Short mmCIF file of C-alpha atoms and ligand atoms in Angstrom, two decimals:
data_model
loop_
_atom_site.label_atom_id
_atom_site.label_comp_id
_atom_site.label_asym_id
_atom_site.label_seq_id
_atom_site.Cartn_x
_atom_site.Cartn_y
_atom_site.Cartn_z
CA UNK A 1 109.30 168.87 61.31
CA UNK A 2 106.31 167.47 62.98
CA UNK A 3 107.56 164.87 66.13
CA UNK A 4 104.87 162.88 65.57
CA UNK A 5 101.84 162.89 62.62
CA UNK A 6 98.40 160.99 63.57
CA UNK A 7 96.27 160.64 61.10
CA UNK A 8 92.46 161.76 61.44
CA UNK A 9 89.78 158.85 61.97
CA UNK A 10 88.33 159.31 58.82
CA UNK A 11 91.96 158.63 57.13
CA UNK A 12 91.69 154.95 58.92
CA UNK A 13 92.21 152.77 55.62
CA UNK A 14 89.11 151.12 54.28
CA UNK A 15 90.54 148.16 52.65
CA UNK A 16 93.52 146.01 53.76
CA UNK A 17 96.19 145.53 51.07
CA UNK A 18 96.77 141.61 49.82
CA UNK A 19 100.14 141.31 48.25
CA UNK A 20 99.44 137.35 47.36
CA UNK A 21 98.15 138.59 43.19
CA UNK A 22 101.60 140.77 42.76
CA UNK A 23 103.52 137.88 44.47
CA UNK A 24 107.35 137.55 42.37
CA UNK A 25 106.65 133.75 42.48
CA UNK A 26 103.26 131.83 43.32
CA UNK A 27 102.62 130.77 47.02
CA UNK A 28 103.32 126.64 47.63
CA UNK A 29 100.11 125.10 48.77
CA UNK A 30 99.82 123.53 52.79
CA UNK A 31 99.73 120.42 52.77
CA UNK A 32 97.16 118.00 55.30
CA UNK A 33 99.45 116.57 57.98
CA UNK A 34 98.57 113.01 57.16
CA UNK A 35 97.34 112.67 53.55
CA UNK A 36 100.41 114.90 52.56
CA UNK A 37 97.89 116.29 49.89
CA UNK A 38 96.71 120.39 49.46
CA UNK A 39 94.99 121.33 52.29
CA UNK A 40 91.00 122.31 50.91
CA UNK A 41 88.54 125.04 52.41
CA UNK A 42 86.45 121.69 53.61
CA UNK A 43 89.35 120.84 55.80
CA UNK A 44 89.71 124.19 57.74
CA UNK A 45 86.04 124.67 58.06
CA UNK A 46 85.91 122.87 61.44
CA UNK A 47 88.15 125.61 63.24
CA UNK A 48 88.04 128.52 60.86
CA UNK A 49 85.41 130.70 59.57
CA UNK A 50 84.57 130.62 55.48
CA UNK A 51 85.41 134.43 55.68
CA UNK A 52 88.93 133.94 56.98
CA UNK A 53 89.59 130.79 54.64
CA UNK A 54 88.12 132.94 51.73
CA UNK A 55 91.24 135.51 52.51
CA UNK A 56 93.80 133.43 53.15
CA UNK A 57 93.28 132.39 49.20
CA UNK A 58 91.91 135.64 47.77
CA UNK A 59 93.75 136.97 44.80
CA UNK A 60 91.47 140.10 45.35
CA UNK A 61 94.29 143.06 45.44
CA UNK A 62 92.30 145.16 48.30
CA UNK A 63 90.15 143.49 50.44
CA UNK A 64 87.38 145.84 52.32
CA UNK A 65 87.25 146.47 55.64
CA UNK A 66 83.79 145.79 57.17
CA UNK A 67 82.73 148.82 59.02
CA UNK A 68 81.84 147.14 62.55
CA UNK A 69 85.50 146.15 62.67
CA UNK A 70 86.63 149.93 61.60
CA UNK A 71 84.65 151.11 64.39
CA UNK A 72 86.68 149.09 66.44
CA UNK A 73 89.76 150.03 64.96
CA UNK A 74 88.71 153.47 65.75
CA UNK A 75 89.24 152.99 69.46
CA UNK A 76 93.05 153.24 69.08
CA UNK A 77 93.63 153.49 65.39
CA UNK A 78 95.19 155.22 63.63
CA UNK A 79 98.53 155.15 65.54
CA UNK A 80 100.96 157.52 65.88
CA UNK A 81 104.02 158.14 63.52
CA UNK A 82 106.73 159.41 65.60
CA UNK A 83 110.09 160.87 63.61
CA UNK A 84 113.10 159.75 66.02
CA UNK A 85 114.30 163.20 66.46
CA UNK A 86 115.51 162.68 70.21
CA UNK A 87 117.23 159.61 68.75
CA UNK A 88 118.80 161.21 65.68
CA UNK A 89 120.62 163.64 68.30
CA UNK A 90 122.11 161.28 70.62
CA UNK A 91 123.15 159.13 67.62
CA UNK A 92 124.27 162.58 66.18
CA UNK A 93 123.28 161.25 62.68
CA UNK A 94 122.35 162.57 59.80
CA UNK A 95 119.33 159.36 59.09
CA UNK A 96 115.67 160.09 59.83
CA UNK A 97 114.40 158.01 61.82
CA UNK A 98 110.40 157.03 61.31
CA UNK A 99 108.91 154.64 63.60
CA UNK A 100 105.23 153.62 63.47
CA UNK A 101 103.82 152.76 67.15
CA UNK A 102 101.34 150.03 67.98
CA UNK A 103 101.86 150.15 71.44
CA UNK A 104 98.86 152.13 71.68
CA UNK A 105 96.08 149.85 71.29
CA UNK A 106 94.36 148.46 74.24
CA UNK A 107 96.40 144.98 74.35
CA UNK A 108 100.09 147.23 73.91
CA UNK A 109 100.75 145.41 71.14
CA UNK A 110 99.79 144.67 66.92
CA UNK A 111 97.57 141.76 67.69
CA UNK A 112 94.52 143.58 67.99
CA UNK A 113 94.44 144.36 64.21
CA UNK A 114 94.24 140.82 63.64
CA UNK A 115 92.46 140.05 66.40
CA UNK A 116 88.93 142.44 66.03
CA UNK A 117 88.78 141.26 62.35
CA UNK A 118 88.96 137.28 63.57
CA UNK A 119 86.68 137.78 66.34
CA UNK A 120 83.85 139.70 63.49
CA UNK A 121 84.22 137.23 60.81
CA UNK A 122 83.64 133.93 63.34
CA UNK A 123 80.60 136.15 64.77
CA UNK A 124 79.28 136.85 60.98
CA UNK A 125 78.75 133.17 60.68
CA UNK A 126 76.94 132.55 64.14
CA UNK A 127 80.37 131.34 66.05
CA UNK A 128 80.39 131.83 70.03
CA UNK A 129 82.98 131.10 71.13
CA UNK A 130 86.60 131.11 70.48
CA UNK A 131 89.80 129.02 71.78
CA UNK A 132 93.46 130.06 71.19
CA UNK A 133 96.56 129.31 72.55
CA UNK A 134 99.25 131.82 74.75
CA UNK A 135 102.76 131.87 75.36
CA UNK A 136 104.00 135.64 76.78
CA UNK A 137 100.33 136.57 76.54
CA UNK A 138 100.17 138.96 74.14
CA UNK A 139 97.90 137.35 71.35
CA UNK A 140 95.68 135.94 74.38
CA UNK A 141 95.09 139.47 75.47
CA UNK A 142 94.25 140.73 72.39
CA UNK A 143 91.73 138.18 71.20
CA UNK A 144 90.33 138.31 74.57
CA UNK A 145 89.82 142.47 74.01
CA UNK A 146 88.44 141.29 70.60
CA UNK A 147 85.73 138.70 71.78
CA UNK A 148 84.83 140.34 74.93
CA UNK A 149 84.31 143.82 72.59
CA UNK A 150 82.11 141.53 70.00
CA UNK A 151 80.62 140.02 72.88
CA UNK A 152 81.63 136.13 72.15
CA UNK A 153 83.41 133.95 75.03
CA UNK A 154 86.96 133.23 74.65
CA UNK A 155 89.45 130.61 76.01
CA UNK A 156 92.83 130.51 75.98
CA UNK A 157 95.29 127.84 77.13
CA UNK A 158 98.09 129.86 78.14
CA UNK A 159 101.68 128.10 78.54
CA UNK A 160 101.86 127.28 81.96
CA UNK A 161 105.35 128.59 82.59
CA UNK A 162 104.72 131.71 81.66
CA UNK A 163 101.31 131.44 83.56
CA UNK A 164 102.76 131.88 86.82
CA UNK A 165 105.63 134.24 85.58
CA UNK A 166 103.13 136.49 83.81
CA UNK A 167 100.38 136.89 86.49
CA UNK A 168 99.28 140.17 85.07
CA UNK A 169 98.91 139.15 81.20
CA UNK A 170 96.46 136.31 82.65
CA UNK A 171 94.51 139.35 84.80
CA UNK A 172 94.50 141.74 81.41
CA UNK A 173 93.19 138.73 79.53
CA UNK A 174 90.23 138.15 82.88
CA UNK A 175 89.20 141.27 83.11
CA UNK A 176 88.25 141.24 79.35
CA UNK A 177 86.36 137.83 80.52
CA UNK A 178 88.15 135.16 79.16
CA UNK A 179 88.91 131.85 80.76
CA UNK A 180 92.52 131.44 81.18
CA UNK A 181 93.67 127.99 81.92
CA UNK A 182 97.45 126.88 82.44
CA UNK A 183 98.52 124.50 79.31
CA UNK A 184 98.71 121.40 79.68
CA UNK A 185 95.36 121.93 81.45
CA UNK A 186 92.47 118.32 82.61
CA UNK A 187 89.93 120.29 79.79
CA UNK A 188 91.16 118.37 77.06
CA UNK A 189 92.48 115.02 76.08
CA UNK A 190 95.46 115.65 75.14
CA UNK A 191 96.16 117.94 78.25
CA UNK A 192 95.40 114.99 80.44
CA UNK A 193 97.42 112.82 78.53
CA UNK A 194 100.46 114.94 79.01
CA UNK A 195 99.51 115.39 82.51
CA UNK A 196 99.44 111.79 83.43
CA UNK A 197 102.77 111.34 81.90
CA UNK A 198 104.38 114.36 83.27
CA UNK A 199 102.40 116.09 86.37
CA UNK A 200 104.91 118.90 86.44
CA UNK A 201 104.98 119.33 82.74
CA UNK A 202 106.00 123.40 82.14
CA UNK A 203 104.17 123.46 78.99
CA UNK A 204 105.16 124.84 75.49
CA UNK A 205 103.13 126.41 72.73
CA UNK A 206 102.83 123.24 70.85
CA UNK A 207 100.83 121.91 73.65
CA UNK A 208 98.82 124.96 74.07
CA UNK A 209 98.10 124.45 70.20
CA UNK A 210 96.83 120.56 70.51
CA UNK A 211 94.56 121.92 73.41
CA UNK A 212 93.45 124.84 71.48
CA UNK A 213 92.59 123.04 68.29
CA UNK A 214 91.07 120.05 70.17
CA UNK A 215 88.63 122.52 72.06
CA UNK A 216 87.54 123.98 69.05
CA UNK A 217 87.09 120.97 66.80
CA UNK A 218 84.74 118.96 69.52
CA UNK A 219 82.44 121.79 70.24
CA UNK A 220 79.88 122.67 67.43
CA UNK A 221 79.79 125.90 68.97
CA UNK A 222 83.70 127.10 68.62
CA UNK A 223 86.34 128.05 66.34
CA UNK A 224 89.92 128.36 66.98
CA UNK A 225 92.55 131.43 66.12
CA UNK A 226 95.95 132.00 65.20
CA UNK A 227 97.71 135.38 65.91
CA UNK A 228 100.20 135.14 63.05
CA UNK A 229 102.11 133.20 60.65
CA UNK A 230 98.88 132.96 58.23
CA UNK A 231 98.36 134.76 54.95
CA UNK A 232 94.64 136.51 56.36
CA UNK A 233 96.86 137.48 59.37
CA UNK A 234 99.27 139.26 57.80
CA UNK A 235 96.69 140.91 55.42
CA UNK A 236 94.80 142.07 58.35
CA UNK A 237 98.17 143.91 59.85
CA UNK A 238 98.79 145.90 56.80
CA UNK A 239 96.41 148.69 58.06
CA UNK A 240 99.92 149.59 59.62
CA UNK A 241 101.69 150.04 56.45
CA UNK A 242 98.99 151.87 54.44
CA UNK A 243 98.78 154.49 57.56
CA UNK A 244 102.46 155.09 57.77
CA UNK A 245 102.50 155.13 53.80
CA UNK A 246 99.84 157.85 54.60
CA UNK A 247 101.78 159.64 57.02
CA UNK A 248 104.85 159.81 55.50
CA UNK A 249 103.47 161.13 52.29
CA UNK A 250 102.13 164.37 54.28
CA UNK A 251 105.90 164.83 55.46
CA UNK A 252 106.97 163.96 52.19
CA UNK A 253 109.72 161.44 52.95
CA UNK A 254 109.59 157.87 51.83
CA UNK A 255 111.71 155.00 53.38
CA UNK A 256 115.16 154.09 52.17
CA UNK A 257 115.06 151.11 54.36
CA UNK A 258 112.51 149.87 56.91
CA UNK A 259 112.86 147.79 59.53
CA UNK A 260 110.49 145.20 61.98
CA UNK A 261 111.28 141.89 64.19
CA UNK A 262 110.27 138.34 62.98
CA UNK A 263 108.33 136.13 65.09
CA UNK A 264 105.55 134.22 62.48
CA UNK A 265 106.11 137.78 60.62
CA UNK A 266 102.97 139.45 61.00
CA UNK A 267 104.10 142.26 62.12
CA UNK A 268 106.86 142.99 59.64
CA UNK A 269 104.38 141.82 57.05
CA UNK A 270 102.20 144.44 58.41
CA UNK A 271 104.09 147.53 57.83
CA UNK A 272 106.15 146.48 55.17
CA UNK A 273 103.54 145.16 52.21
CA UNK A 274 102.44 148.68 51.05
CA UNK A 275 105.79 149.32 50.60
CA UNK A 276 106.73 146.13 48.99
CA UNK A 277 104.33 146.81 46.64
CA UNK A 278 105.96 149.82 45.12
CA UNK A 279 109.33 148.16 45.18
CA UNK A 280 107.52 145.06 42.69
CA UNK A 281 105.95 147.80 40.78
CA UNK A 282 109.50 149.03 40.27
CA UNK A 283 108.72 152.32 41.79
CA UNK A 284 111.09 152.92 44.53
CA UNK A 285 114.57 150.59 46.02
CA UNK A 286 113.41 150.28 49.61
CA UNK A 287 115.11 147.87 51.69
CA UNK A 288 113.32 145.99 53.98
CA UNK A 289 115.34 143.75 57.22
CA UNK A 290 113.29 141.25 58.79
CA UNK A 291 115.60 141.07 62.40
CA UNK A 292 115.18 137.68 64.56
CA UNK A 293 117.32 136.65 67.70
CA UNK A 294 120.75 134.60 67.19
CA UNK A 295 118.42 132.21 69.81
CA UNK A 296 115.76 131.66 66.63
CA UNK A 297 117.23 132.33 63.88
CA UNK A 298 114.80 131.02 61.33
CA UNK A 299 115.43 132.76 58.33
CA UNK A 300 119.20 133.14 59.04
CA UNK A 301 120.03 129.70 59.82
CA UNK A 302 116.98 127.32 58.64
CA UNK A 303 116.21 125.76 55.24
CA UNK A 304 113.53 126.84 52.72
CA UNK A 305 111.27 123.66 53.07
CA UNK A 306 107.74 122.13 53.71
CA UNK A 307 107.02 121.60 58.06
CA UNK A 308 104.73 121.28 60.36
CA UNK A 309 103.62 124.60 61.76
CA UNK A 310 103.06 123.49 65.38
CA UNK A 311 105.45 120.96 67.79
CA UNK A 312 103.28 118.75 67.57
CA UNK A 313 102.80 117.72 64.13
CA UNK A 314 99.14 118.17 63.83
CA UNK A 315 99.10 121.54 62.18
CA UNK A 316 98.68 121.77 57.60
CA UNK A 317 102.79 121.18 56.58
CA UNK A 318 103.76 124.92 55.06
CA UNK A 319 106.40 125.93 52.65
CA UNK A 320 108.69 128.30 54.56
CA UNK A 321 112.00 128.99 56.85
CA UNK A 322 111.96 127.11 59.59
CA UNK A 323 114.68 125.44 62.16
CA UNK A 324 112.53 121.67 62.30
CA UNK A 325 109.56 121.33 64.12
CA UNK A 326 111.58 120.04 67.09
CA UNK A 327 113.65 122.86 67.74
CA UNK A 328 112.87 124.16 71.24
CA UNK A 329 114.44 127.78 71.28
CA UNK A 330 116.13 128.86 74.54
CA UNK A 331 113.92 131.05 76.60
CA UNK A 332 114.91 134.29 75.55
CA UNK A 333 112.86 137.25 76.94
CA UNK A 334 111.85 138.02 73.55
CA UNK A 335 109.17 135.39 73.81
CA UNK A 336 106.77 136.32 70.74
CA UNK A 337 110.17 135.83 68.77
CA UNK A 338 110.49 131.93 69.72
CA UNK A 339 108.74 130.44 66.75
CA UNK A 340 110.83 127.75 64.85
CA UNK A 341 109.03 128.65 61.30
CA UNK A 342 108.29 131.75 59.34
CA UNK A 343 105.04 133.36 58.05
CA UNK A 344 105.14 131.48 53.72
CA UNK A 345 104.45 135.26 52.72
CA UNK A 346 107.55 136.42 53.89
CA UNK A 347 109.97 133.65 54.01
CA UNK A 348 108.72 133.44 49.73
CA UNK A 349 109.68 137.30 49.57
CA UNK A 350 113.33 136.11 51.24
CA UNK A 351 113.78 133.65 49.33
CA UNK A 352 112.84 135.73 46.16
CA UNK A 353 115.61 138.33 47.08
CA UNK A 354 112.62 141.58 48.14
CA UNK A 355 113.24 141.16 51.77
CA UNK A 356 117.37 140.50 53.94
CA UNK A 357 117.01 138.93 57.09
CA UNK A 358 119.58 139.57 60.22
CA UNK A 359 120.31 137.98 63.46
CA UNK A 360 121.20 139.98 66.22
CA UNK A 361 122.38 138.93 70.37
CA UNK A 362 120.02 139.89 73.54
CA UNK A 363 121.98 141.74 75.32
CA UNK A 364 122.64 143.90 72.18
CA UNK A 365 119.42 144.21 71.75
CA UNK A 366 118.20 145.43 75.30
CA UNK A 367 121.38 147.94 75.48
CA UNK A 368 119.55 149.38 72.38
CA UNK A 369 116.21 149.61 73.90
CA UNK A 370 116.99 151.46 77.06
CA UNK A 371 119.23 154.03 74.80
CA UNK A 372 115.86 154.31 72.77
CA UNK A 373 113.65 155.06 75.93
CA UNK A 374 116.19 157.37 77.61
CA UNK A 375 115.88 159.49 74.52
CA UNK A 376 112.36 158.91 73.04
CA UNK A 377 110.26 158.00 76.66
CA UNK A 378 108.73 154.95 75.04
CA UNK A 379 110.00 151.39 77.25
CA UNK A 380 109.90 149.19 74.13
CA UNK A 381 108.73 145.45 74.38
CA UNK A 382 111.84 143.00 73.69
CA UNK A 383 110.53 141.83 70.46
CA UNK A 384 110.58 145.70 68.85
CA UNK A 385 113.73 146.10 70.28
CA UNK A 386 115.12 144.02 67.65
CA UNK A 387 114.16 146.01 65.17
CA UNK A 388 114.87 149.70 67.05
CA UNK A 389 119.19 147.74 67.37
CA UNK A 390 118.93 147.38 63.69
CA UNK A 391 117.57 150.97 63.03
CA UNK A 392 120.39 152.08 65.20
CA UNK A 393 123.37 149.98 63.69
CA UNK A 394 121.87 151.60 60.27
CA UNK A 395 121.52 155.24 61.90
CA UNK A 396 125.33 155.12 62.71
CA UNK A 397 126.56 153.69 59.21
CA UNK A 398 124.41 156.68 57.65
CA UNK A 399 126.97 159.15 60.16
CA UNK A 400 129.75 156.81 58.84
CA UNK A 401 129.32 157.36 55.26
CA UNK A 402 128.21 160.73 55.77
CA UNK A 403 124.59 160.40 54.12
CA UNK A 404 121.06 160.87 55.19
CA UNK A 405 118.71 158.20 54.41
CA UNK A 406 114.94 157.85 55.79
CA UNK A 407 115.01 154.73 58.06
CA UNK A 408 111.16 153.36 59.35
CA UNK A 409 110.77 150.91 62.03
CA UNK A 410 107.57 149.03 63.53
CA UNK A 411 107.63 149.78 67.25
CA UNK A 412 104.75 146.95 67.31
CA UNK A 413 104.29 147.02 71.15
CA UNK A 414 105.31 148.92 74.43
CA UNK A 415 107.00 146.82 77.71
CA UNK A 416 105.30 147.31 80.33
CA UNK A 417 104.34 143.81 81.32
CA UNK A 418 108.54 142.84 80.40
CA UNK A 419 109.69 144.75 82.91
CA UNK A 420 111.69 141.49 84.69
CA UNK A 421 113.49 141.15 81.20
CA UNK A 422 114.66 145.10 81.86
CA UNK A 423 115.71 144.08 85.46
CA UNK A 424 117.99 141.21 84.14
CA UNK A 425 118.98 143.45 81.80
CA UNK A 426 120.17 145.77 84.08
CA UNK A 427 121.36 143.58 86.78
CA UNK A 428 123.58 142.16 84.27
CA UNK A 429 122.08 138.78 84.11
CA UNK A 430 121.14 138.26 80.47
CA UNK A 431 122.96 135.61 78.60
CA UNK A 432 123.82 135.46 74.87
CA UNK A 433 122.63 132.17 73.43
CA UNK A 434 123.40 131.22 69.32
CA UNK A 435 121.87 128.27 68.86
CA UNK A 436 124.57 125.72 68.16
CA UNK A 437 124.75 124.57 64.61
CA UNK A 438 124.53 120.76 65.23
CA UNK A 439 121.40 121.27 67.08
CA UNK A 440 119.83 123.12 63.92
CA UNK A 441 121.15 120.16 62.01
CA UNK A 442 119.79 117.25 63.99
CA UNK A 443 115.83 119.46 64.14
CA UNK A 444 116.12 119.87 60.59
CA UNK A 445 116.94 116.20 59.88
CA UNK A 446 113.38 115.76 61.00
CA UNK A 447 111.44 117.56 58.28
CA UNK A 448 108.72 115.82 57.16
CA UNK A 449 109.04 113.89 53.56
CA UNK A 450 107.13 115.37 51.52
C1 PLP B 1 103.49 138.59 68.95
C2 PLP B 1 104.43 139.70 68.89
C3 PLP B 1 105.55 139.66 68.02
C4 PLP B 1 105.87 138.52 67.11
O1 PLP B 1 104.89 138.19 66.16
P1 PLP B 1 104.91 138.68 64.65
O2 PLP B 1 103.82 137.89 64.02
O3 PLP B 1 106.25 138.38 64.07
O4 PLP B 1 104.61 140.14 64.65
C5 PLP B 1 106.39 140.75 68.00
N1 PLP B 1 106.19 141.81 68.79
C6 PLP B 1 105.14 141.90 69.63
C7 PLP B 1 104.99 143.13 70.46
C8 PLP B 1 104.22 140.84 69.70
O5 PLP B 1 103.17 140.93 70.52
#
């Protein structure tokens, strides 16, 4: 058995898969913040590019991939599939374990899939510039690879706690030219207004959204871009799925059960959709876990209902999972997984029964991830660690029951710049937070009527 299959360039899919036309139940619409009515193309059009708003509708089944964005892909794509073989040894289990790796790509992470096709659409339509917002830094980086590769300016508001925690995300994101500025920044008006209130304000992605979408929508010149939760987002990420679909196929295994962390769910989305696919075709039983952290549990713990998708409560109101708008998760080091919502395309496939969800504990989780790199050499970013616990917990009931199944996980990014999170780790200093059930109670008294 091969340890790890890479496909050849000219094997790089050529049209991302849309699951919204074999959808098990249609898609609720978003809903405008204040009117409380569907959300229309001529709202978006101020921040997004026709293109993008085009997909995030399209009932077209495959949706091409424009060749300048392919010949980005090219520079890292398509990634490797590694089978765990190191793994299966330690574990002494009979499972296979699969994992498809996206730390390769320039930004370490996923986000660039996304990101390169964003970046070419708002180009196509004579966009220069882009604005997003940053929490770890992970979605900055990548849009700023994106934009500085398509040659458009980019500006990110990056949370400002994680601005001086993160010094080297914020260099990454430089050297690729973008203008970093620490949210709540004096560039826009609702920056200053926090700023006057609070001069010491740490920041939170909410805020870094306002600023973000504020940018965007008072220069003619700009757009603004979201790094998950959105239906073209997710589309864009299931060039993961259709390679390891590939892949597999030459090694002639197909998943039993595959695996990914939920932040908005792009990720997941992203390697799981292909494979979704033949499970609503009836063609196969796959299970697929979405795994988020006992600190967010979103899918575990929240409601199925219409919120806002920011803090804020300026963001379209989406049908989906979410904890309240208000919840503020603990500051886990698993920061891509602190979003209070869920992506509509997978919290609908929850809710319809296709995808489980579990919550697993921090500590848990990082015990799992250095056991992974001892073995396979990879130091995993938190957020995949998630998923690589999971595949574990699964690997040993496999030994339990004495059968082999084929288990696939997303290793979506590497942790290089989360290195402090492996030195708590280690030191002992992580703590185990479970959100307390009266706090998801009062946040989720404060959904918006509807
Ligand atoms: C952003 C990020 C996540 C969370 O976002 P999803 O949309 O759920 O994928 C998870 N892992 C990594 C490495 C990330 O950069």
């Amino acid at each position: 058995m091969a340890y790890k299959t890479i496909l050849d360039e000219q094997h790089l899919p050529t049209s991302w898969y849309n699951i919204i036309p074999d959808l098990p139940a249609p898609l609720e619409p978003p809903l405008h913040p204040a009117t409380k009515k569907p959300v229309g193309p001529d709202d978006l059009a101020p921040i997004f590019p026709m293109g993008l708003i085009a997909q995030e509708v399209s009932q077209e089944r495959y949706i091409p991939i424009p060749d300048e964005v392919r010949e980005v892909y090219k520079l890292w794509r398509p990634t490797p599939l590694y089978r765990a073989e190191r793994l299966e040894k330690a574990l002494d289990t009979p499972a296979h374990i699969f994992y498809k790796y996206e730390g390769v790509s320039p930004a370490g992470s996923h986000k660039p899939n996304t990101a390169v096709a964003q970046a070419y659409y708002n180009k196509q339509e004579g966009v220069r510039r882009i604005t997003t917002e940053t929490g770890a830094g992970q979605w900055g980086s990548a849009l700023a690879l994106a934009c500085n590769l398509f040659g458009m300016e980019c500006k990110v508001y990056m949370v400002k706690a994680s601005y001086y925690q993160k010094p080297y995300r914020r260099s990454m994101m430089e050297v690729w030219k973008a203008k970093v500025v620490a949210s709540p920044s004096q560039d826009t008006q609702a920056g200053r207004g926090i700023l006057a209130q609070d001069p010491q304000c740490p920041g939170s992605l909410g805020i870094a959204i306002s600023e973000a979408v504020e940018d965007a929508a008072t220069h003619g010149d700009t757009h603004y871009s979201l790094g998950s939760v959105l239906n073209h987002v997710l589309l864009h990420q299931t060039v993961i799925g259709l390679e390891a679909k590939e892949a597999l196929e030459r090694l002639d295994a197909y998943p039993d059960m595959i695996i990914g962390c939920v932040g908005g769910g792009s990720s997941f989305g992203g390697i799981t959709f292909p494979f979704i696919k033949d499970k609503l075709d009836g063609k196969s039983k796959t299970r697929f876990i979405a795994v988020e952290p006992e600190a967010c549990p979103s899918i575990t713990r929240g409601d199925y209902a219409y919120d806002f998708g920011d803090t804020a409560g300026m963001a379209p109101i989406i049908k989906m999972y979410t904890l309240g708008h208000s919840f503020v998760p603990p500051s886990i080091h698993a920061g891509g997984l602190r979003y209070h919502g869920m992506a509509p395309l997978i919290s609908l496939l929850c809710r319809e029964g296709v995808i489980e969800a579990r919550a697993v504990h921090q500590n848990a989780v990082f015990q799992s991830a250095v056991l992974f790199a001892q073995h396979e050499g990879i130091v995993p970013a938190p957020e995949p660690s998630h998923a690589i616990h999971v595949a574990i917990q699964e690997a040993l009931r496999c030994k339990q029951e004495g059968v082999s199944r084929n288990i696939l996980f997303n290793l979506c990014g590497h942790g290089h710049f989360d290195m402090s999170a492996y030195d708590a780790f280690l030191a002992g200093k992580l703590e185990d937070y479970a959100y307390p059930q009266e706090e998801v109670s009062k946040a989720l008294a404060g959904l918006p009527r509807v």
